[in-house]
PDB file of C-alpha atoms in Angstrom:
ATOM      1  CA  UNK H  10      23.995 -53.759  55.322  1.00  0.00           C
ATOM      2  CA  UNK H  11      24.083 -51.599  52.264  1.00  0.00           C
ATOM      3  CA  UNK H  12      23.086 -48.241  53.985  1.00  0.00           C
ATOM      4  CA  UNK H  13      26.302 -48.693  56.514  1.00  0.00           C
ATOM      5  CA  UNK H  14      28.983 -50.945  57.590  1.00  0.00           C
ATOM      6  CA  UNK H  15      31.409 -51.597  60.631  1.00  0.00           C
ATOM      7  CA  UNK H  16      34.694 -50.593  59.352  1.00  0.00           C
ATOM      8  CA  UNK H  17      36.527 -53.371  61.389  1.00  0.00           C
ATOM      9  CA  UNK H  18      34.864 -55.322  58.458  1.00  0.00           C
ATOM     10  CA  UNK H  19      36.338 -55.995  54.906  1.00  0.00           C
ATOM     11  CA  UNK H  20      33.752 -55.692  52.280  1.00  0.00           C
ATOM     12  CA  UNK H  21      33.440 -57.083  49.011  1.00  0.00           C
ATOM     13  CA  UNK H  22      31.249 -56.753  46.223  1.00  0.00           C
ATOM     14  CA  UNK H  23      31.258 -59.699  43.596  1.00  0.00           C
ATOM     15  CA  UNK H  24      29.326 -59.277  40.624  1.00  0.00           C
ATOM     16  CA  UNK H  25      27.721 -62.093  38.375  1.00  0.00           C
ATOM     17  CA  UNK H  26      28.610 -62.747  34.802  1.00  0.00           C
ATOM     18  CA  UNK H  27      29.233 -59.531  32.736  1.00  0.00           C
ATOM     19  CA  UNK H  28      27.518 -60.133  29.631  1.00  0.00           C
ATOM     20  CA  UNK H  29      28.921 -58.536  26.225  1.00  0.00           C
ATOM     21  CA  UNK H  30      29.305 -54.731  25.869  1.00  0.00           C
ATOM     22  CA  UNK H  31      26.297 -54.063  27.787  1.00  0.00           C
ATOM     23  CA  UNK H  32      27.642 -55.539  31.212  1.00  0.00           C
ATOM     24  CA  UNK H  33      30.876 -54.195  30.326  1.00  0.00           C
ATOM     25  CA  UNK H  34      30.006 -50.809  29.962  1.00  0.00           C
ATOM     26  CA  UNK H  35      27.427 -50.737  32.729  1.00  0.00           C
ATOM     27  CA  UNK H  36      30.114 -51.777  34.843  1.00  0.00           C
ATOM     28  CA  UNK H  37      32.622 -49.184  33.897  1.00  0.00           C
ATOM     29  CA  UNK H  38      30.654 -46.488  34.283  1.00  0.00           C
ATOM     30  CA  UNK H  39      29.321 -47.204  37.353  1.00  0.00           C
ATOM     31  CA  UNK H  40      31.802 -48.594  39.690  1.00  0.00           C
ATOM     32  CA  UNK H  41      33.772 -45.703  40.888  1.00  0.00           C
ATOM     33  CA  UNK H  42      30.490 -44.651  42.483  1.00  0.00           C
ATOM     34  CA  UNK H  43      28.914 -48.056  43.354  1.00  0.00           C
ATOM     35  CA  UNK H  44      32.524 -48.731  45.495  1.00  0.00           C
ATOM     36  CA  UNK H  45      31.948 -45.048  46.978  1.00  0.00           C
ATOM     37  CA  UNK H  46      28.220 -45.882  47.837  1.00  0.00           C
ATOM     38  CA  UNK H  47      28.749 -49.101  49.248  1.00  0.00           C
ATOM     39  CA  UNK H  48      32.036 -48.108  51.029  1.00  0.00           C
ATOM     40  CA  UNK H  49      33.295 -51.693  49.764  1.00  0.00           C
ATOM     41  CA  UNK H  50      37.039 -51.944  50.012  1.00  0.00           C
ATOM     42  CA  UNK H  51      37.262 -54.067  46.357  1.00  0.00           C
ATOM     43  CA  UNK H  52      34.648 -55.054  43.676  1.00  0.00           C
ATOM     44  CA  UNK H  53      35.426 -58.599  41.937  1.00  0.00           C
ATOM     45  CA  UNK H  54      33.549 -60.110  39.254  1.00  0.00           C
ATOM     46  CA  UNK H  55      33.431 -62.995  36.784  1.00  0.00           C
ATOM     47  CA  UNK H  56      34.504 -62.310  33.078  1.00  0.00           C
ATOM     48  CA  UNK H  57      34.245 -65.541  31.207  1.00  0.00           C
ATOM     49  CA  UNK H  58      31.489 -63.626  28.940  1.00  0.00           C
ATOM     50  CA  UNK H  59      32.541 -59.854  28.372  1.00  0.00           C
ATOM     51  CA  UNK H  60      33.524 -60.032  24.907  1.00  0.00           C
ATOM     52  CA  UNK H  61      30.679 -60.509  22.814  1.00  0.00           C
ATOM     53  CA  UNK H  62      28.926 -62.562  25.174  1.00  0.00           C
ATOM     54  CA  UNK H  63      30.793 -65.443  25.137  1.00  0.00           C
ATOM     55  CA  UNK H  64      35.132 -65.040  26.390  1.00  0.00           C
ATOM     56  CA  UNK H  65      37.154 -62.805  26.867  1.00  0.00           C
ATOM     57  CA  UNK H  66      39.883 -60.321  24.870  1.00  0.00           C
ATOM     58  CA  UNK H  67      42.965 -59.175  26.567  1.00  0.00           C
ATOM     59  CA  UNK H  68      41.609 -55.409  25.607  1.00  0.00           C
ATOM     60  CA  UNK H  69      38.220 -55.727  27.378  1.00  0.00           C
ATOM     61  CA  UNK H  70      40.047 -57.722  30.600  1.00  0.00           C
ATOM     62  CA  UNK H  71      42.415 -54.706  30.610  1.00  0.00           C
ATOM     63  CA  UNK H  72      39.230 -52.508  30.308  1.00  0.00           C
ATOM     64  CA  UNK H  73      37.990 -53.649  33.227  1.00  0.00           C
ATOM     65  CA  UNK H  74      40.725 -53.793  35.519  1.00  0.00           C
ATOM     66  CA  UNK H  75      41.121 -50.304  34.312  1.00  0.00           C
ATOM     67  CA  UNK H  76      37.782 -48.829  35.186  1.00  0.00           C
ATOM     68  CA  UNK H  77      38.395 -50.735  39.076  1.00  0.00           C
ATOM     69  CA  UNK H  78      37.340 -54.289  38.918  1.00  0.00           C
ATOM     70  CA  UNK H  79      40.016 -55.645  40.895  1.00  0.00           C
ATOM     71  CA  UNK H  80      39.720 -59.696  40.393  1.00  0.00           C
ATOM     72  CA  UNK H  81      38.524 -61.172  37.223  1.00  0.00           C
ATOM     73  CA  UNK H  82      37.532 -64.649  37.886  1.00  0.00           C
ATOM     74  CA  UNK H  83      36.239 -66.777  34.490  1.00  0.00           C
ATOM     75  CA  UNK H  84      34.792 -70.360  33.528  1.00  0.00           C
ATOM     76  CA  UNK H  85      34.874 -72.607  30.575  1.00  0.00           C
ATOM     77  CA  UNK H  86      34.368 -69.968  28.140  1.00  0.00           C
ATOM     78  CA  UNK H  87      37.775 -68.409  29.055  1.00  0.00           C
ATOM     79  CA  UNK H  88      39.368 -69.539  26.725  1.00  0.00           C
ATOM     80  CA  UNK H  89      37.153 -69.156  23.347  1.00  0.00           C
ATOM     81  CA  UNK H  90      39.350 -66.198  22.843  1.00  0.00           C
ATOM     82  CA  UNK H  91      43.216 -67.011  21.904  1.00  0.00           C
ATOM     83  CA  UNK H  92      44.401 -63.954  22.379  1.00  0.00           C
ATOM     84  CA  UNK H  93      43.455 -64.070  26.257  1.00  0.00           C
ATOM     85  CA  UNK H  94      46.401 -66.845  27.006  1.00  0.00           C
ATOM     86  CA  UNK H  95      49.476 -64.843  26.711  1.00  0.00           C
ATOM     87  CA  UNK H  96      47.439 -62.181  29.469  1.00  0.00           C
ATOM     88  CA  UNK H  97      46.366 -65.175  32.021  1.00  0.00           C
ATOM     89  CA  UNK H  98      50.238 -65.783  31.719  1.00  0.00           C
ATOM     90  CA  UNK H  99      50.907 -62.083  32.900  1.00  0.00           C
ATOM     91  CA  UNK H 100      48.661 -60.706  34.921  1.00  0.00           C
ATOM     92  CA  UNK H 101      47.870 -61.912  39.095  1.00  0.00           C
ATOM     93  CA  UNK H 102      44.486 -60.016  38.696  1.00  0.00           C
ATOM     94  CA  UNK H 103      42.608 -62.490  35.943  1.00  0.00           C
ATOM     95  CA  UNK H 104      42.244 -66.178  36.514  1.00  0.00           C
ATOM     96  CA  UNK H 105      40.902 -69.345  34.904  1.00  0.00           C
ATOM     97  CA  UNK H 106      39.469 -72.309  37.026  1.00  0.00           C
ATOM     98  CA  UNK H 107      42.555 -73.956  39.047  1.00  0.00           C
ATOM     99  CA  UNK H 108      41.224 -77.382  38.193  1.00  0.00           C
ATOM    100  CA  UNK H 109      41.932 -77.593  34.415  1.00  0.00           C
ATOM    101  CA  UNK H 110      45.130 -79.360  33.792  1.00  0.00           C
ATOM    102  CA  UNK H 111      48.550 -77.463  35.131  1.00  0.00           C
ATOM    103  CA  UNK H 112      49.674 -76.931  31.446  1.00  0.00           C
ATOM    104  CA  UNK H 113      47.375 -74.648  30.648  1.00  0.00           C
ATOM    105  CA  UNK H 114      47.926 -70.718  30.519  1.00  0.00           C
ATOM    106  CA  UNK H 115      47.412 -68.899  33.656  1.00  0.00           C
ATOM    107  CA  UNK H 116      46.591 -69.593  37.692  1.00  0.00           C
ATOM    108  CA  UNK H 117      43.384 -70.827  39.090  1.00  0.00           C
ATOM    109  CA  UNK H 118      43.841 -68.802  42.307  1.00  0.00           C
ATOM    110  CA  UNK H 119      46.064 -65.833  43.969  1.00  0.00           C
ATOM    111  CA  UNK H 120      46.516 -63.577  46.782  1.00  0.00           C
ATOM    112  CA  UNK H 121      45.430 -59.937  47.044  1.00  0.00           C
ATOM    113  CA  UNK H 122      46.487 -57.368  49.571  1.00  0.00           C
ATOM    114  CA  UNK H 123      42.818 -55.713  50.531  1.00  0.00           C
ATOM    115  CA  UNK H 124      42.955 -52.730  52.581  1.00  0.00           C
ATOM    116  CA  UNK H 125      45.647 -54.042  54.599  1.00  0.00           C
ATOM    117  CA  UNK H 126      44.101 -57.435  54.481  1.00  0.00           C
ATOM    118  CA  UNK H 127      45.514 -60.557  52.587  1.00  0.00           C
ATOM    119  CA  UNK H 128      42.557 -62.063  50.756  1.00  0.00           C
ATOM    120  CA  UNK H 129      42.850 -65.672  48.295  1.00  0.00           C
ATOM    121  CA  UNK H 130      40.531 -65.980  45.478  1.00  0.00           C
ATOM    122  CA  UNK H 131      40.372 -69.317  44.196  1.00  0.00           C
ATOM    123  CA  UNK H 132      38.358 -69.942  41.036  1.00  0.00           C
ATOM    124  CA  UNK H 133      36.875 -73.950  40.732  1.00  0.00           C
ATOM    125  CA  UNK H 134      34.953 -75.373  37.794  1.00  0.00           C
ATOM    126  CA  UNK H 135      32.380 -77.839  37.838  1.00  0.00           C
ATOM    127  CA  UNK H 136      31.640 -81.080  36.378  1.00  0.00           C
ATOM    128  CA  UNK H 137      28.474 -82.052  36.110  1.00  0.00           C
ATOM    129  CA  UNK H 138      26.704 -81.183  32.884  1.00  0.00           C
ATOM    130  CA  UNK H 139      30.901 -79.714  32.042  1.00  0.00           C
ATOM    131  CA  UNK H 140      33.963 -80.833  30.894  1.00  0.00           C
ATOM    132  CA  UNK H 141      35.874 -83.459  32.587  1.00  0.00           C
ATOM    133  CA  UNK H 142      38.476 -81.641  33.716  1.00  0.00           C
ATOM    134  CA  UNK H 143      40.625 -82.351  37.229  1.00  0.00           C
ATOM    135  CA  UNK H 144      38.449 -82.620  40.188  1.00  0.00           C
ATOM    136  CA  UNK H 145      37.602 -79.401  41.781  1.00  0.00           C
ATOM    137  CA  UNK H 146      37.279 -80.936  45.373  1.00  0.00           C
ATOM    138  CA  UNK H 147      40.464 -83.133  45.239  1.00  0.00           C
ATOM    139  CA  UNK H 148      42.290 -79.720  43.065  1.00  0.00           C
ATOM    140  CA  UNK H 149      41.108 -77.004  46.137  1.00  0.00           C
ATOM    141  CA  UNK H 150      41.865 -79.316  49.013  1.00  0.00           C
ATOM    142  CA  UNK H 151      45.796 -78.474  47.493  1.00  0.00           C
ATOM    143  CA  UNK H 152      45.425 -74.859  46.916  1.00  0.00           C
ATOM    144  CA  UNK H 153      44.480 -74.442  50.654  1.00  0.00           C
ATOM    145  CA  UNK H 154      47.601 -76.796  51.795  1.00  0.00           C
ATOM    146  CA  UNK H 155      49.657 -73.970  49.431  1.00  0.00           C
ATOM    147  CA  UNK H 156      47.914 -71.117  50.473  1.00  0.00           C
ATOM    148  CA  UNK H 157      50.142 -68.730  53.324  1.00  0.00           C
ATOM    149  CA  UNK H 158      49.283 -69.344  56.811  1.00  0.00           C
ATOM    150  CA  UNK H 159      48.669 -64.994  57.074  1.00  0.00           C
ATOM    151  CA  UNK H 160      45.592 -65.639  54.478  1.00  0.00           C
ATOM    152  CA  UNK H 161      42.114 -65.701  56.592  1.00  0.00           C
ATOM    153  CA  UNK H 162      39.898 -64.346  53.898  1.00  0.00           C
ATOM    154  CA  UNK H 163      39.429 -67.150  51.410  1.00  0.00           C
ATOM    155  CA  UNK H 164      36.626 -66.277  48.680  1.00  0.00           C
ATOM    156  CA  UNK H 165      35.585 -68.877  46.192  1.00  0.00           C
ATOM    157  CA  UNK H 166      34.223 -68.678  42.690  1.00  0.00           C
ATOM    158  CA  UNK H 167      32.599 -71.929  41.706  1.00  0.00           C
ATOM    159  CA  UNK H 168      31.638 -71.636  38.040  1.00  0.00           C
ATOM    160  CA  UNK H 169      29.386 -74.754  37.733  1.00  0.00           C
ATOM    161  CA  UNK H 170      25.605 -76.377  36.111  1.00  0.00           C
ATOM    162  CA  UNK H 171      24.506 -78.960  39.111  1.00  0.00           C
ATOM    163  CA  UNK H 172      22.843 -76.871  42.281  1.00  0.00           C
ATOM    164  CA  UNK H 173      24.067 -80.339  43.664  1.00  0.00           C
ATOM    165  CA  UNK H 174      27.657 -80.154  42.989  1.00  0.00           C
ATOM    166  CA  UNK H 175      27.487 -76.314  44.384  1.00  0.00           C
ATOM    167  CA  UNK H 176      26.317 -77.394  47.724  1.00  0.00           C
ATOM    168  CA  UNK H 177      28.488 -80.121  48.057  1.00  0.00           C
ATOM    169  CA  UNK H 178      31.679 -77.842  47.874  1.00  0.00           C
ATOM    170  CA  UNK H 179      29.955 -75.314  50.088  1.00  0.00           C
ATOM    171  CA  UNK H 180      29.506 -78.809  52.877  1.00  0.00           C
ATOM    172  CA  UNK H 181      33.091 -80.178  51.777  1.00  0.00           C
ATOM    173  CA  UNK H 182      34.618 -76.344  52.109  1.00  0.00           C
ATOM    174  CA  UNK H 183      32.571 -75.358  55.470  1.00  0.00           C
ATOM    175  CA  UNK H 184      34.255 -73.489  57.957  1.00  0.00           C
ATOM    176  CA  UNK H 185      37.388 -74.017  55.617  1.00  0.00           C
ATOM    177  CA  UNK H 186      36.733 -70.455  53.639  1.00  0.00           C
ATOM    178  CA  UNK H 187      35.071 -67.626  53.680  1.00  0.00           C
ATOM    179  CA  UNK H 188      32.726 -68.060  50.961  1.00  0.00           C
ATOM    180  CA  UNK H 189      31.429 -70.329  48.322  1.00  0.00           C
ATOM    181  CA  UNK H 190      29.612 -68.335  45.402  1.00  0.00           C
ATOM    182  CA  UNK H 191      28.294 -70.058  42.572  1.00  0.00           C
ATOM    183  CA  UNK H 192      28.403 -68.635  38.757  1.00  0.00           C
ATOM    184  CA  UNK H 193      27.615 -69.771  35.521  1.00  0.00           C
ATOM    185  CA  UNK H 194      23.993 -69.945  34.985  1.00  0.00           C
ATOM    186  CA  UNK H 195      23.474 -66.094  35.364  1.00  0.00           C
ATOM    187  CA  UNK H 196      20.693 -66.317  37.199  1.00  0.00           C
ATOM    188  CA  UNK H 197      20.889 -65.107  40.892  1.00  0.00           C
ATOM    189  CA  UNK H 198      19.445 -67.500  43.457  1.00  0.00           C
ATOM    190  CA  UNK H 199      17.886 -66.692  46.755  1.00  0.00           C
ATOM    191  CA  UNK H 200      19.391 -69.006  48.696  1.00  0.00           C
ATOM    192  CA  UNK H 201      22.260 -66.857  50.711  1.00  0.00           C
ATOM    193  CA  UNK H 202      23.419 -68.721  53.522  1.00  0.00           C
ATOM    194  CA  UNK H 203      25.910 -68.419  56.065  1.00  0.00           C
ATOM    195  CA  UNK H 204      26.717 -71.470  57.657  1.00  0.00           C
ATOM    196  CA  UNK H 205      26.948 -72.092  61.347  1.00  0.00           C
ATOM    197  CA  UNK H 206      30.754 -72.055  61.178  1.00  0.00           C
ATOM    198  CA  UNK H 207      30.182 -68.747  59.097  1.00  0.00           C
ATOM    199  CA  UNK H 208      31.095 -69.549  55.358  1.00  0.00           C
ATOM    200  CA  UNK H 209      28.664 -67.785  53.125  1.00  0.00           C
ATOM    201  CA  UNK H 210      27.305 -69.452  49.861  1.00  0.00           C
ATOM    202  CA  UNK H 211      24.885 -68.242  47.390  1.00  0.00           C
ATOM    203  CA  UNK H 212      24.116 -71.172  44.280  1.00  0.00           C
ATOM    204  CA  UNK H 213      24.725 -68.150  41.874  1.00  0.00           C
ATOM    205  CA  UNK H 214      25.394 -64.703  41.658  1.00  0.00           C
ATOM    206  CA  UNK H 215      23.216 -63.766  38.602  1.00  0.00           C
ATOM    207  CA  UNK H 216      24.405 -61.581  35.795  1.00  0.00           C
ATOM    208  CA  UNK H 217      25.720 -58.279  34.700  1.00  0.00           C
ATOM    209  CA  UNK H 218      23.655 -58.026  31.353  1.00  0.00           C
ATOM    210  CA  UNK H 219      20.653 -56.709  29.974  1.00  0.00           C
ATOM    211  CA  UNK H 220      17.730 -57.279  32.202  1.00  0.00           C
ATOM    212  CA  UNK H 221      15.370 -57.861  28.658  1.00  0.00           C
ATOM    213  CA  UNK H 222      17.050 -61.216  27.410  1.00  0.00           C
ATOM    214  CA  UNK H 223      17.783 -65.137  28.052  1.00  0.00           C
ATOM    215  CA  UNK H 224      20.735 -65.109  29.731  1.00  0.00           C
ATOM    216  CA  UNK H 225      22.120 -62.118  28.186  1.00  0.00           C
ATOM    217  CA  UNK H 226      20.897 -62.449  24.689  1.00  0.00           C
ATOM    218  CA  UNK H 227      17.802 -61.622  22.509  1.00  0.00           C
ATOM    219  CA  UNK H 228      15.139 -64.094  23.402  1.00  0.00           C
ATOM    220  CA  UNK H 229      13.510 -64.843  19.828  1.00  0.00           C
ATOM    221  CA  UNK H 230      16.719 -66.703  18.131  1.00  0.00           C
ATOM    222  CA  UNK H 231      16.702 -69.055  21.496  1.00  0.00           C
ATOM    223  CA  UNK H 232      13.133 -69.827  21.011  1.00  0.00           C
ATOM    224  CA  UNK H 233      13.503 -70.855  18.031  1.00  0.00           C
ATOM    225  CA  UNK H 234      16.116 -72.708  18.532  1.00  0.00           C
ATOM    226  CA  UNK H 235      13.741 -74.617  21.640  1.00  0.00           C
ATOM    227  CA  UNK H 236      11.175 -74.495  18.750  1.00  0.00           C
ATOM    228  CA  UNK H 237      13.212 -75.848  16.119  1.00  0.00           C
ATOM    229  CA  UNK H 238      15.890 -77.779  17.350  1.00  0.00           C
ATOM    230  CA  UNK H 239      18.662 -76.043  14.142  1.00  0.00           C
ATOM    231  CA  UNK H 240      21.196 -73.707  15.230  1.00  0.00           C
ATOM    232  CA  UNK H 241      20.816 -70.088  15.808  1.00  0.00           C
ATOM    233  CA  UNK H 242      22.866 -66.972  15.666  1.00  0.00           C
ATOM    234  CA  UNK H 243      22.487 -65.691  19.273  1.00  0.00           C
ATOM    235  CA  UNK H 244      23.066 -61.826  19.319  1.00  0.00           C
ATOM    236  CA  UNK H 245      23.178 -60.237  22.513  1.00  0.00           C
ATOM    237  CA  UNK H 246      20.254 -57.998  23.964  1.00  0.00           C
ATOM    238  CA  UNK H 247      20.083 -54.110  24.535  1.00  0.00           C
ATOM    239  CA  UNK H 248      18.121 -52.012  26.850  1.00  0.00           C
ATOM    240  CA  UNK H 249      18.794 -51.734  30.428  1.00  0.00           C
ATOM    241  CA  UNK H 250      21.538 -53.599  32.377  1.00  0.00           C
ATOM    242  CA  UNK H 251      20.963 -55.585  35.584  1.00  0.00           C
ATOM    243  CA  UNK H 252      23.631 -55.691  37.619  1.00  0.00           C
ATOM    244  CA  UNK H 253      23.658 -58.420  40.144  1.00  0.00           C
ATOM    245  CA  UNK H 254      25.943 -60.377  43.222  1.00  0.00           C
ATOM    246  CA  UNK H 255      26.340 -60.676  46.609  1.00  0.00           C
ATOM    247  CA  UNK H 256      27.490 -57.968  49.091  1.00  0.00           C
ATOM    248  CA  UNK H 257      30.118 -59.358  51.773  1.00  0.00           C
ATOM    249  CA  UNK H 258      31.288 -58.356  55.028  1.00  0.00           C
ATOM    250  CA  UNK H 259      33.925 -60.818  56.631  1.00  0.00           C
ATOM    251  CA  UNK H 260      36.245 -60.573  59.817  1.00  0.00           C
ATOM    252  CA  UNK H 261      39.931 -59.633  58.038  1.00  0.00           C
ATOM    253  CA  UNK H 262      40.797 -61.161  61.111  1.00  0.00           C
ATOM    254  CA  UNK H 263      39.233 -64.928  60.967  1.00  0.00           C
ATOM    255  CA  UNK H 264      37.483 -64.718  57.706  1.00  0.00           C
ATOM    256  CA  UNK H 265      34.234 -65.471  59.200  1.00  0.00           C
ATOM    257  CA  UNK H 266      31.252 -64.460  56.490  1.00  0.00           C
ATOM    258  CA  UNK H 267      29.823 -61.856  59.454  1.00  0.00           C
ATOM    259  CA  UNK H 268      26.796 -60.231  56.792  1.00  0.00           C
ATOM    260  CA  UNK H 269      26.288 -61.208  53.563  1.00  0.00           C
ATOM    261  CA  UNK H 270      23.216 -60.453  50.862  1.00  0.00           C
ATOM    262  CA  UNK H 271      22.007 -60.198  47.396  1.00  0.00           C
ATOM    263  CA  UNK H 272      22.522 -57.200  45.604  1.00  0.00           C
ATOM    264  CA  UNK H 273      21.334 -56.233  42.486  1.00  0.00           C
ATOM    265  CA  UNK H 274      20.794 -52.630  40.850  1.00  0.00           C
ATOM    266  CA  UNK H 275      19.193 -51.650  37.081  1.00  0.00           C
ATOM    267  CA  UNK H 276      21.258 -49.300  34.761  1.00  0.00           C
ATOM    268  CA  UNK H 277      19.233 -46.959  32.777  1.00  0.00           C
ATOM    269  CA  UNK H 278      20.667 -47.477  28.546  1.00  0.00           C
TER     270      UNK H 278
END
């Protein structure tokens, strides 16, 4: 699928979790031509850990957006950075997960116009091994009542811990969306499926970090910290970036998942 694509399609690229300055800039600097390589009509990604590896500043969202990252999806760490509320009050292009209660800054979902095609991104977060929040099956069941009948192309960001609780909202969400991709754990699954009535799931998307690390960050202070049990000051790796997420083509039409696969690619420092 990467070396061509049908043109009646609509293709997305949605990256993993950028990771600190490393994802970020890896990201920047190579989108323009990853979009023009993979002819993708819009690249998406999840934020919640740009900024140091864990949130995320207005300046780096902005960044982002900037450089052509046109949906910024998050998690629970959204909010570690204050300064982030007033934006998620603003902007249509970053969003929090729609299940945390309606008070909060920001929307949990929104419509895009895609090359002519109106696509919903709905971001969901989990429970299991989480925060208590609103239930994510009981809170998307409403966004799709609210969502415009003229939106086929549903794409949905579950930032959650249980494999379990993944697959269930791919199962309760089948045939109701185009896609269910998992996040949070930043390490990409192979487990792509497209169901029979063509939604597409993946149980997570990976990373956008350095390829040498534990989830993003130097490996020694997280040993100890296994070895140990005392708190550690977690600094975030260097060397290479891995990019990784999942490649979509979908019918603008019906929003049937038609191909969808892996994708990962290593950034030279």
């Amino acid at each position: 699928m990467q070396n061509s694509v049908n043109k009646e399609c609509l293709r997305v690229l949605f990256l993993g979790d950028i990771v600190g300055k490393p994802g970020r800039n890896a990201v920047k600097r190579n989108i323009l031509s990853l979009k023009e390589e993979l002819q993708a009509d819009s690249i998406m990604a999840n934020a919640e850990n740009v900024s140091g590896g864990i949130g995320l500043t207005p300046e780096n969202a902005k960044e982002l957006h900037n450089s052509g990252v046109s949906v910024l999806t998050s998690g629970n760490h959204i909010w570690k950075h204050k300064q982030i509320y007033s934006l998620l009050d603003k902007v249509d292009w970053l969003l929090r997960p729609a299940n945390y209660p309606s008070q909060v800054p920001g929307s949990g979902y929104n419509v895009y116009s895609i090359s002519g095609t109106n696509v919903a991104v709905v971001n969901l977060q989990g429970r299991v091994f989480m925060e208590s929040i609103d239930c994510p099956f009981k809170k998307v069941d409403r966004i799709l009542q609210e969502i415009q009948e003229n939106v086929s192309c549903i794409i949905v960001d579950f930032h959650a811990e249980a494999t379990s609780e993944k697959k269930a909202m791919l199962y309760y969400l089948n045939g109701r969306v185009s896609s269910v991709l998992g996040t949070h754990t930043h390490v990409q699954t192979n487990d792509i499926q497209i169901t029979s009535q063509a939604t597409g799931y993946v149980t997570d998307l990976g990373m956008s970090g350095p390829a040498d690390s534990i989830l993003g960050m130097e490996p020694q202070a997280i040993i100890q910290r296994f070895l140990s049990h005392l708190p550690q000051k977690f600094t975030l790796a260097t060397g290479d970036v891995l990019l990784q997420g999942s490649l979509m083509d979908l019918d603008p039409a019906t929003g049937k998942m038609i191909d969808m696969q892996l994708w990962e690619r290593t950034i030279s420092e």
